[in-house]
XYZ file of C-alpha atoms in Angstrom:
525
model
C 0.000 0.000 0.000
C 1.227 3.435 -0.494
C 1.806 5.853 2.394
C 3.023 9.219 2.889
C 5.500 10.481 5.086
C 5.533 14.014 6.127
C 8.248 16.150 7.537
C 11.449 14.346 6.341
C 14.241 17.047 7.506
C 16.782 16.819 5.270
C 20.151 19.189 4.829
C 20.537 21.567 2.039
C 24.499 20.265 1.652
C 23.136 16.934 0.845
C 23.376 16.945 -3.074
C 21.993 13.664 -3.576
C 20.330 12.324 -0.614
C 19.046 8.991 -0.790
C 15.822 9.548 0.944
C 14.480 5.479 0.630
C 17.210 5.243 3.324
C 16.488 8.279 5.593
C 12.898 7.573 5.442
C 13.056 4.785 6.543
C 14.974 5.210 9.402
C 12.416 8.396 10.520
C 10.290 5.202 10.635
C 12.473 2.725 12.087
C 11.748 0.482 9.531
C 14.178 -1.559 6.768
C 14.428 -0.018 3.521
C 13.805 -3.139 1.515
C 10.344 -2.822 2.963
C 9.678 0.960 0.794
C 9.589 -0.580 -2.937
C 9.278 2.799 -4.413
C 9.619 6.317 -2.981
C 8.611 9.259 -4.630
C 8.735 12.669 -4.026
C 5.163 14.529 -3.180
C 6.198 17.710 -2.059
C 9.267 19.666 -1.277
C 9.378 22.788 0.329
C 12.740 25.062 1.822
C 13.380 26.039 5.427
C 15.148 28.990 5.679
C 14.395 30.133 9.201
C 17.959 28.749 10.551
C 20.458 30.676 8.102
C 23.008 28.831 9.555
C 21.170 24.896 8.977
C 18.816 25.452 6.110
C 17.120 22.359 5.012
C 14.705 20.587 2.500
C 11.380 19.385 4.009
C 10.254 16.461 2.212
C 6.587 14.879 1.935
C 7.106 11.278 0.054
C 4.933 9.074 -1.168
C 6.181 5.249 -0.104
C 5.293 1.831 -1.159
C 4.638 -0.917 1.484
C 3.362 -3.922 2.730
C 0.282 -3.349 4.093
C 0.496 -4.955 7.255
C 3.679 -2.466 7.578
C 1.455 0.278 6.204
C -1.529 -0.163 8.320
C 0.809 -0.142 11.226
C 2.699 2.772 10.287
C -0.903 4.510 9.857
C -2.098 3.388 13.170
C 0.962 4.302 14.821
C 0.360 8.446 13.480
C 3.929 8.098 11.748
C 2.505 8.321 8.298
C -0.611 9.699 6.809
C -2.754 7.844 4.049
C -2.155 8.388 0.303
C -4.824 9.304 -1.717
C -4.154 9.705 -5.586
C -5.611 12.954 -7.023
C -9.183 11.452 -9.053
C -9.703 13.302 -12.916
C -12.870 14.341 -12.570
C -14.970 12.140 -15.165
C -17.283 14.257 -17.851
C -20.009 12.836 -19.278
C -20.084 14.734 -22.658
C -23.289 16.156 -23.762
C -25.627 14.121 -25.886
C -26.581 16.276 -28.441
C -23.747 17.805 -30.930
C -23.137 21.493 -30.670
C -24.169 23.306 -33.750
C -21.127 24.941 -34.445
C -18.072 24.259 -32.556
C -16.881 26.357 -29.611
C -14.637 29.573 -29.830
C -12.016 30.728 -27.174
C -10.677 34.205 -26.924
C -7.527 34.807 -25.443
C -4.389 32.409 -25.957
C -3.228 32.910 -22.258
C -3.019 30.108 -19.854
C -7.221 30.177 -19.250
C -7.739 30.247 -23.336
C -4.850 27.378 -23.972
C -6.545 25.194 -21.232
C -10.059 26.065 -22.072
C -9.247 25.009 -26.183
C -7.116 22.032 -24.870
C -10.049 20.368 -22.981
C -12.561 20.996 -26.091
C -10.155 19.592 -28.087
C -9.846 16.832 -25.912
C -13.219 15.891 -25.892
C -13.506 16.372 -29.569
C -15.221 19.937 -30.188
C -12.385 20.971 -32.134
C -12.359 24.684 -31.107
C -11.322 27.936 -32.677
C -9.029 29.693 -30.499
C -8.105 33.222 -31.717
C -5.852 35.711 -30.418
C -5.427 39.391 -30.986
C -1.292 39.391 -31.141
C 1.332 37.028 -32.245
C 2.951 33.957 -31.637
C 5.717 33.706 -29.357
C 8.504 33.664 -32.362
C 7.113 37.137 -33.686
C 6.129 38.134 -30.442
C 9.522 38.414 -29.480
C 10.433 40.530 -32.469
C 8.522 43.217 -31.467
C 8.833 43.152 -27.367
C 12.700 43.285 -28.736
C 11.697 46.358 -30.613
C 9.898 48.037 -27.590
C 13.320 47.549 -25.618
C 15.727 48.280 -27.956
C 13.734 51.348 -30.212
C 10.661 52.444 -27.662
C 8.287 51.436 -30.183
C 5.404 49.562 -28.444
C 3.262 47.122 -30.937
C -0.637 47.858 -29.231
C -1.352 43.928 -29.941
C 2.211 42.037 -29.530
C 3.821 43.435 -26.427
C 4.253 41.879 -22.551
C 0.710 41.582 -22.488
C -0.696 40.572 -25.895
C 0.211 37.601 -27.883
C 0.592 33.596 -27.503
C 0.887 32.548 -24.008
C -0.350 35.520 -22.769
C 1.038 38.049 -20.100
C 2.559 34.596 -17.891
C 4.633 33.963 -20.950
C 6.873 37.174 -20.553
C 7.087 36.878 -16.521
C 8.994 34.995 -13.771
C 6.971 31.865 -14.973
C 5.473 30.931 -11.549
C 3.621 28.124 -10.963
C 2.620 28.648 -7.075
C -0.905 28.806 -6.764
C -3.274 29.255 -3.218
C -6.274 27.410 -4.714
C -7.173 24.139 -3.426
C -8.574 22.264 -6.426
C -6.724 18.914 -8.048
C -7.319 20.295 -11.463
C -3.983 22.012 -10.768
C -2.102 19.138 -10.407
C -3.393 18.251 -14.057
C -2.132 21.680 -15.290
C 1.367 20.872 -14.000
C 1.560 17.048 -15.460
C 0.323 18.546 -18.877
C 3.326 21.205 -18.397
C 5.390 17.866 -17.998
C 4.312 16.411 -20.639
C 4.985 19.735 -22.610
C 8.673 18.815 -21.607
C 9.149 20.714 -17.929
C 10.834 19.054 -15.348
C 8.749 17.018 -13.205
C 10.132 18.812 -10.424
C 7.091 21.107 -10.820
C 5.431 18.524 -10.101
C 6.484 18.534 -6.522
C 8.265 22.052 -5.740
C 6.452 24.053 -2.908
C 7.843 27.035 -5.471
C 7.821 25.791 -8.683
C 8.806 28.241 -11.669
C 9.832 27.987 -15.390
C 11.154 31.215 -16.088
C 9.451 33.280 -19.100
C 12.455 30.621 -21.237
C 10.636 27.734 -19.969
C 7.215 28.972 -20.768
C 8.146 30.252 -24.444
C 9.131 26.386 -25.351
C 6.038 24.563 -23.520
C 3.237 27.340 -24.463
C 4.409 26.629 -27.957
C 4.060 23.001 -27.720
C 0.541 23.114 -25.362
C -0.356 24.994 -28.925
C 0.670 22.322 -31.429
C -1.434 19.993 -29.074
C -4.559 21.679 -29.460
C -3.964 22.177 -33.729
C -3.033 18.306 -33.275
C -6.285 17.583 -31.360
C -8.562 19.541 -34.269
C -8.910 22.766 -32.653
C -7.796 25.848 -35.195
C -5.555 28.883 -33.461
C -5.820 31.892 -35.449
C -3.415 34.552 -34.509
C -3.288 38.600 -35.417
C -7.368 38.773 -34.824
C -8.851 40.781 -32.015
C -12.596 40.336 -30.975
C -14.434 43.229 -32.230
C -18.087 42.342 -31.231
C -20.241 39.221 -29.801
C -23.377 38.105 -31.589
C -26.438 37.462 -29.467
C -30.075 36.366 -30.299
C -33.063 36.437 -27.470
C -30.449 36.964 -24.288
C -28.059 34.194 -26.004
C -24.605 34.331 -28.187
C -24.887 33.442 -31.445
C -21.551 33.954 -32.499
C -18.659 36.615 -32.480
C -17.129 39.825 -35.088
C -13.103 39.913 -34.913
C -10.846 41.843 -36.886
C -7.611 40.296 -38.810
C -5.565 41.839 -40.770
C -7.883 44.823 -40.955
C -10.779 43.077 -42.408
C -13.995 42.250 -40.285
C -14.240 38.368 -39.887
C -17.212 36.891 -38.605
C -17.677 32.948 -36.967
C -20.596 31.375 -35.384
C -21.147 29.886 -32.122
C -22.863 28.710 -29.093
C -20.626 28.678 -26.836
C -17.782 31.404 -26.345
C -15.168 31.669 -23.480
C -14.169 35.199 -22.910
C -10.338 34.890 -21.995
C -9.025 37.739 -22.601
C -6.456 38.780 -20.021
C -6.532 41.871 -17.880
C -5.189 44.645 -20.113
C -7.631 44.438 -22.613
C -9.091 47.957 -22.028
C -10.640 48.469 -25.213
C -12.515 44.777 -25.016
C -13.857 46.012 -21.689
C -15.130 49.001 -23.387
C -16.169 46.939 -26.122
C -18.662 44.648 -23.519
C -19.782 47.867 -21.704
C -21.243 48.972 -24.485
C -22.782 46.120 -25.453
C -24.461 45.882 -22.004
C -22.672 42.405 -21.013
C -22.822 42.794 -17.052
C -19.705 44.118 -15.536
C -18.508 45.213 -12.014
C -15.581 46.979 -11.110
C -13.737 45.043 -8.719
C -10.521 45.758 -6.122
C -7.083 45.824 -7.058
C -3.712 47.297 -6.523
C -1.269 49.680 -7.877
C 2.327 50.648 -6.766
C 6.069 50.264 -8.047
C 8.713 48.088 -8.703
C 11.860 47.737 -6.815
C 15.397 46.315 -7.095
C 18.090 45.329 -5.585
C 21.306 43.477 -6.288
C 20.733 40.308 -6.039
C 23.494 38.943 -3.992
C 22.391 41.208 -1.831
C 18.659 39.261 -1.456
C 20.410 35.849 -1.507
C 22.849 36.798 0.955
C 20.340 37.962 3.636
C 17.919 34.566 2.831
C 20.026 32.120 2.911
C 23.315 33.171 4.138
C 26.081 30.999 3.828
C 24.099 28.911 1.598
C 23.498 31.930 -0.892
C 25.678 29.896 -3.607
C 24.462 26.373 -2.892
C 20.935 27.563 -3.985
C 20.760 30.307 -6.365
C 18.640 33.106 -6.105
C 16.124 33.773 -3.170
C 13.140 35.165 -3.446
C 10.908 37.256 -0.065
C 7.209 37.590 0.306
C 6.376 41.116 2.293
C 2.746 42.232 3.818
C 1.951 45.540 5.870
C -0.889 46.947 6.730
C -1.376 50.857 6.555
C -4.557 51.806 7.847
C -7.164 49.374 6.203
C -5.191 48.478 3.691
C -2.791 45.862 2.601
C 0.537 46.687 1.350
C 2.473 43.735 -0.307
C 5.233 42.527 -2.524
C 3.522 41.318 -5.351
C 5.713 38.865 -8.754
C 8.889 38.987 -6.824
C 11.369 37.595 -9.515
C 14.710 36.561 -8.397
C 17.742 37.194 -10.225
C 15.288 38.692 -13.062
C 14.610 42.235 -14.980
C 11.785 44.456 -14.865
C 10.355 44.841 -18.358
C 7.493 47.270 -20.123
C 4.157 45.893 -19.826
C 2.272 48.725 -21.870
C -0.042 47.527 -24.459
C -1.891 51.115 -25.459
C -0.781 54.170 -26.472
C 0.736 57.002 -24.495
C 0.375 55.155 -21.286
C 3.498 53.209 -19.451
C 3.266 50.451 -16.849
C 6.016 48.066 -15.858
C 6.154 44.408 -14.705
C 9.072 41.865 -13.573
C 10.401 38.837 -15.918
C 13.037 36.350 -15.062
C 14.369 33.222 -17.490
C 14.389 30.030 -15.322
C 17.717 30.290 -14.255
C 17.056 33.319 -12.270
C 21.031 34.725 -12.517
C 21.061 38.239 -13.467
C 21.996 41.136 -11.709
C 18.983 42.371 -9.760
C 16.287 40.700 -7.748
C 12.887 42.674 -8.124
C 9.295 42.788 -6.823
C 6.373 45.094 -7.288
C 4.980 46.859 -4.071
C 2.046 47.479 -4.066
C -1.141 48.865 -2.263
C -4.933 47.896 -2.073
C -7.157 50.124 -4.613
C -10.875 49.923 -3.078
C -13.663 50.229 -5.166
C -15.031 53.482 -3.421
C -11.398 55.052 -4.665
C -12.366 55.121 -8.444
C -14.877 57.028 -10.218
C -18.306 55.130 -10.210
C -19.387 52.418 -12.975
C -17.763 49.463 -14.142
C -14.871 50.718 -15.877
C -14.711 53.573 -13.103
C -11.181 51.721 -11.796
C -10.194 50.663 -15.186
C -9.836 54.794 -16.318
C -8.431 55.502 -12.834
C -5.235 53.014 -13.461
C -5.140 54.538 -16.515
C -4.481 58.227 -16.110
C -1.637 57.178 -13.808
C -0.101 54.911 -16.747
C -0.542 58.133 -18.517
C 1.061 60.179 -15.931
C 3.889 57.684 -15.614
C 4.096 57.785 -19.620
C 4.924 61.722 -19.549
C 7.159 61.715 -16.844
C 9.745 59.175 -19.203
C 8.874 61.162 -21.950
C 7.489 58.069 -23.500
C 8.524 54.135 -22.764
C 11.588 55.373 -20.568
C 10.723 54.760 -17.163
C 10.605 57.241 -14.564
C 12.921 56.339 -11.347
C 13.851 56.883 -7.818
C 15.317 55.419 -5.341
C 13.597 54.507 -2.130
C 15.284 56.810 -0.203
C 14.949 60.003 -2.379
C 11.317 58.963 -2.734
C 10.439 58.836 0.742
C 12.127 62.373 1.281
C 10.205 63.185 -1.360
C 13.157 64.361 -3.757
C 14.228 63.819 -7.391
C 17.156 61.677 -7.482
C 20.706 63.156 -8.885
C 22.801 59.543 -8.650
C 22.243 55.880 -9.189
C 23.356 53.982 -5.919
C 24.831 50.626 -5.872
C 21.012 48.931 -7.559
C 21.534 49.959 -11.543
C 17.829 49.784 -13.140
C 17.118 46.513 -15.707
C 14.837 48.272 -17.243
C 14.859 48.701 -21.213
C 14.610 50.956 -23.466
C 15.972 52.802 -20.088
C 14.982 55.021 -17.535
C 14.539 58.706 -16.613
C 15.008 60.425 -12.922
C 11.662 61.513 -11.542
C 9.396 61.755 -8.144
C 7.104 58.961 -8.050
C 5.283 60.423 -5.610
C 4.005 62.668 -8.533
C 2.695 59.448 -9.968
C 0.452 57.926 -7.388
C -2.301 59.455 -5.232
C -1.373 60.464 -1.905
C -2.991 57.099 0.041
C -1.163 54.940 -2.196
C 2.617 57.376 -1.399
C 1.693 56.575 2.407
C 1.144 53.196 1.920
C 4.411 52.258 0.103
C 6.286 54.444 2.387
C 5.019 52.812 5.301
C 5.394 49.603 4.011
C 9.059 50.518 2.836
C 10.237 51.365 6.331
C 8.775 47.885 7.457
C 10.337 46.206 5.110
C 13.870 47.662 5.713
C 13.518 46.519 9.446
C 12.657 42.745 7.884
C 15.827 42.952 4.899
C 18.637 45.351 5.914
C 19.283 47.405 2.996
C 15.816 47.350 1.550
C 15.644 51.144 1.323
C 18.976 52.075 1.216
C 20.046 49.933 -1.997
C 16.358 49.826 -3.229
C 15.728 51.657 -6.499
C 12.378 52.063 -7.571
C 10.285 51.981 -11.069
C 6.803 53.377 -11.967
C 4.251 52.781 -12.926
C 3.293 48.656 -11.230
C -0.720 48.528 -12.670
C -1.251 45.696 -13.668
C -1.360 43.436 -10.555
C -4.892 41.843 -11.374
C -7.843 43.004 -13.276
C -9.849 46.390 -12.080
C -13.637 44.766 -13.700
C -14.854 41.444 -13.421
C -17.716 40.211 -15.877
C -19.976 38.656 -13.696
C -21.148 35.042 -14.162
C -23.330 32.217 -12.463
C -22.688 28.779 -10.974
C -23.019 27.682 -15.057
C -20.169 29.879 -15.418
C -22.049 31.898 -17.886
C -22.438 35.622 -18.056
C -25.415 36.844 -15.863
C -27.192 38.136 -18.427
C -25.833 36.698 -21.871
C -25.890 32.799 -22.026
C -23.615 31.251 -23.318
C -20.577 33.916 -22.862
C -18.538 32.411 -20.494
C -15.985 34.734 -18.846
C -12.854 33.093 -18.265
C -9.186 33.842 -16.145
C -7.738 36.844 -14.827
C -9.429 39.393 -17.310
C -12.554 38.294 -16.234
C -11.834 38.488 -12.029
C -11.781 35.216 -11.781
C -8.323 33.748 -11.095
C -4.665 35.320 -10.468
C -1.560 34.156 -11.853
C -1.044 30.961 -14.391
C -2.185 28.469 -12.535
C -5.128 29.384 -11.187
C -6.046 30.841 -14.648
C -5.560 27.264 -16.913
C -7.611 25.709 -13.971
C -10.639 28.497 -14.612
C -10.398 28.024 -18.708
C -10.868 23.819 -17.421
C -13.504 24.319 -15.380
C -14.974 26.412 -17.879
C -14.651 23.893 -21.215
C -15.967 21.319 -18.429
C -19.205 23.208 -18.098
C -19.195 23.561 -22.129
C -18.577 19.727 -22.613
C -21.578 18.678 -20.006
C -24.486 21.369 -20.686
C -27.098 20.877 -22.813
């Protein structure tokens, strides 16, 4: 019978541990009574900087008389295999087949399982794929000029493409344990399969995304690329199919069943649905900067003497100012902060690290809690509030240079004059400005407050800490309200899908929604 063990201590300085052995002898038992071990879970424990150590769950195989013992004895806990959830498939066929907007994690997911279950989807997708895609990002950083539809933001893979590539998620729901083995079997290591922090680095994500693609195309689906929704169809309160535009000529495709994908910066699709009276809500978010540091100096104060054994380190910061939450948000070790504009004349910034995590700087965004009551009433009411400070940010730089500070200057509330020993990884490059110019005065207090916390929890934090606006783009400022069908509340049908609906944060949590979604497709009637 299989078992698992919890709690196996083991030293960081062990390279290659043979944990068969040291499991059994936390259990006293012989190790030719475990006929496999695997590994479950493993998380780090950094709290002793001078004894860090790996904490191991493993899964063991063995007798059952052993096993019950071991169970009745509380020195194991019972092992119990993650069940697929079985569909039964609707009876009748669907008219025409399904249609996914939005090629991020949600949309990729949402097309795989339709494919899977033989709809053969349409998935389309307003920018590029990831080849071209990095073209133009490469012509954002190196020339300033922004492509509105391929960017950080827009294109195959989505905004998780171009990012630190994590794969933590808080949701409790075993569908993402099937994201993770279809990762694997998209060629990532299976340690993401058990990593309390797994991550593939934007490098990671470019190769599997591309291959999760090919899947769906191999599976039937179609992936059209370079055509951005322009209007949704609807007959007597239900879709009837979609209007998108490619290559600038107005394409048209029927369906019953669309899945709204579409990512959080698609302002103009918000606009788009507001004025075609599909039910929206504006919702909470946050707003802030980014800030760096070297990152020796992060891995040094983590992990100590153990900085070089492993790699980069990353932190996870909360404050509270007032009644609100201030919080590093996408900390990316050993990684770069990048432009994440996708309109004109507005600039807002993100962090991206490839999977080795080993360049100069560590960064994180920190940000503060936008309320609802803060924006202008009406759904879009936050969406138009985040973006007058993208524009504000966007004249400061005089365009896509980014306006900086460091944390010290900003707090006294002065323009800086020098770089300190953090040198900004930003590209096309940077400008010297007050921030505080950028941001409401609640949001200034909050950082500031939260910055002088901080410091006391990593020595250094303000003093090296260089800062970049604008950081808007934390999670989506509308959702587009849905029911327990997951179809829009008053359009059925429409099923809003992943982060740009206000449904899910991060990649995760997002490929789970676009399952749980095609699930719903595959079963109703």
């Amino acid at each position: 019978m299989k078992i698992i063990l919890n709690e196996l201590s083991v030293s960081v300085t062990e390279s290659n541990p043979n944990l068969t052995r040291l499991a059994a002898g936390k259990l006293k038992i012989s190790s030719a009574d475990i006929s496999s071990c695997t590994i479950w879970r493993r998380s780090l424990d950094a709290r002793k900087k001078a004894d860090i150590r790996y904490i191991y769950s493993l899964v063991l195989d063995v007798p059952d008389v052993l096993g019950r013992n071991l169970l009745s004895e509380n020195k194991a806990a019972v092992y119990q295999p993650i069940q697929t959830k079985k569909l039964i498939p609707r009876q009748s066929a669907m008219p025409h087949r399904p249609v996914v907007v939005g090629a991020g994690p949600c949309g990729l997911f949402a097309a795989l399982v339709l494919a899977e279950y033989g709809l053969k989807p349409l998935l389309i997708e307003r920018g590029k794929p990831i080849a071209e895609r990095k073209t133009d990002i490469a012509l954002l950083e190196n020339q300033g000029l922004l492509n509105e539809d391929s960017n950080v933001c827009f294109g195959e893979g989505g905004a998780g493409t171009f990012s630190d590539g994590k794969l933590t998620t808080r949701i409790k729901d075993e569908r993402a344990r099937q994201v993770l083995e279809t990762f694997v079997a998209c060629g990532a290591s299976e340690e993401i399969l058990y990593a309390a922090k797994p991550h593939l680095g934007t490098d990671g994500m470019r190769r599997i995304i591309t291959l999760l693609r090919k899947k769906i195309e191999s599976l039937g689906g179609e992936v059209v690329f370079g055509a951005r929704l322009s209007g949704i169809l609807s007959e007597d309160g239900h879709v009837t199919g979609l209007t998108y535009i490619q290559n600038g000529e107005m394409q048209s495709a029927a369906t019953e069943a669309l899945v709204l994908a579409i990512g959080h910066s698609a302002g103009d699709t918000y606009r788009m649905l507001d004025e075609s009276r599909i039910a929206l809500e504006k919702k909470a978010c946050a707003v802030g900067f980014r800030i760096e540091h070297p990152r020796a100096m992060i891995d040094q104060i983590q992990y100590g003497s153990f900085a070089k054994t492993l790699g980069a380190a990353d932190y996870s910061l909360t404050a509270r100012h007032g009644d609100r939450g201030v919080y590093s948000f996408c900390m990316c070790p050993g990684g770069q902060v990048v432009c994440a504009s996708s309109g004109p004349n507005r600039l807002t910034v993100n962090g991206m690290s490839y999977s080795g995590r080993d360049m100069a700087n560590s960064n994180a965004a920190i940000v503060v809690t936008l309320k609802t009551e803060d924006t202008p009433d009406g759904a879009l009411g936050s969406l138009g509030y985040i973006e007058a400070i993208e524009r504000a940010a966007f004249s400061a730089g005089g365009g896509y240079l980014a306006p900086v500070q460091t944390a010290a200057d900003y707090i006294a509330g002065s323009v800086s004059s020098a770089l300190g020993e953090t040198k900004p990884s930003y590209q096309p490059g940077t400008v010297f400005a007050d921030l505080n110019a950028l941001m409401p005065a609640f949001i200034n207090d909050g950082i500031k407050s939260g910055l002088m916390l901080f410091d006391r929890q990593i020595g250094g934090f303000i003093g090296k800490g260089l800062l970049t606006g604008v950081e808007t783009r934390t999670s989506s400022p509308i959702r587009i309200t849905r029911g327990e069908s997951f179809e829009s509340t008053n359009l059925s049908g429409l099923y809003p899908a992943g982060e740009g609906a206000g449904y899910a944060g991060g990649i995760i949590s997002a490929a789970v929604d676009g399952i749980r979604v095609a699930e719903s497709i595959i079963q109703s009637e």
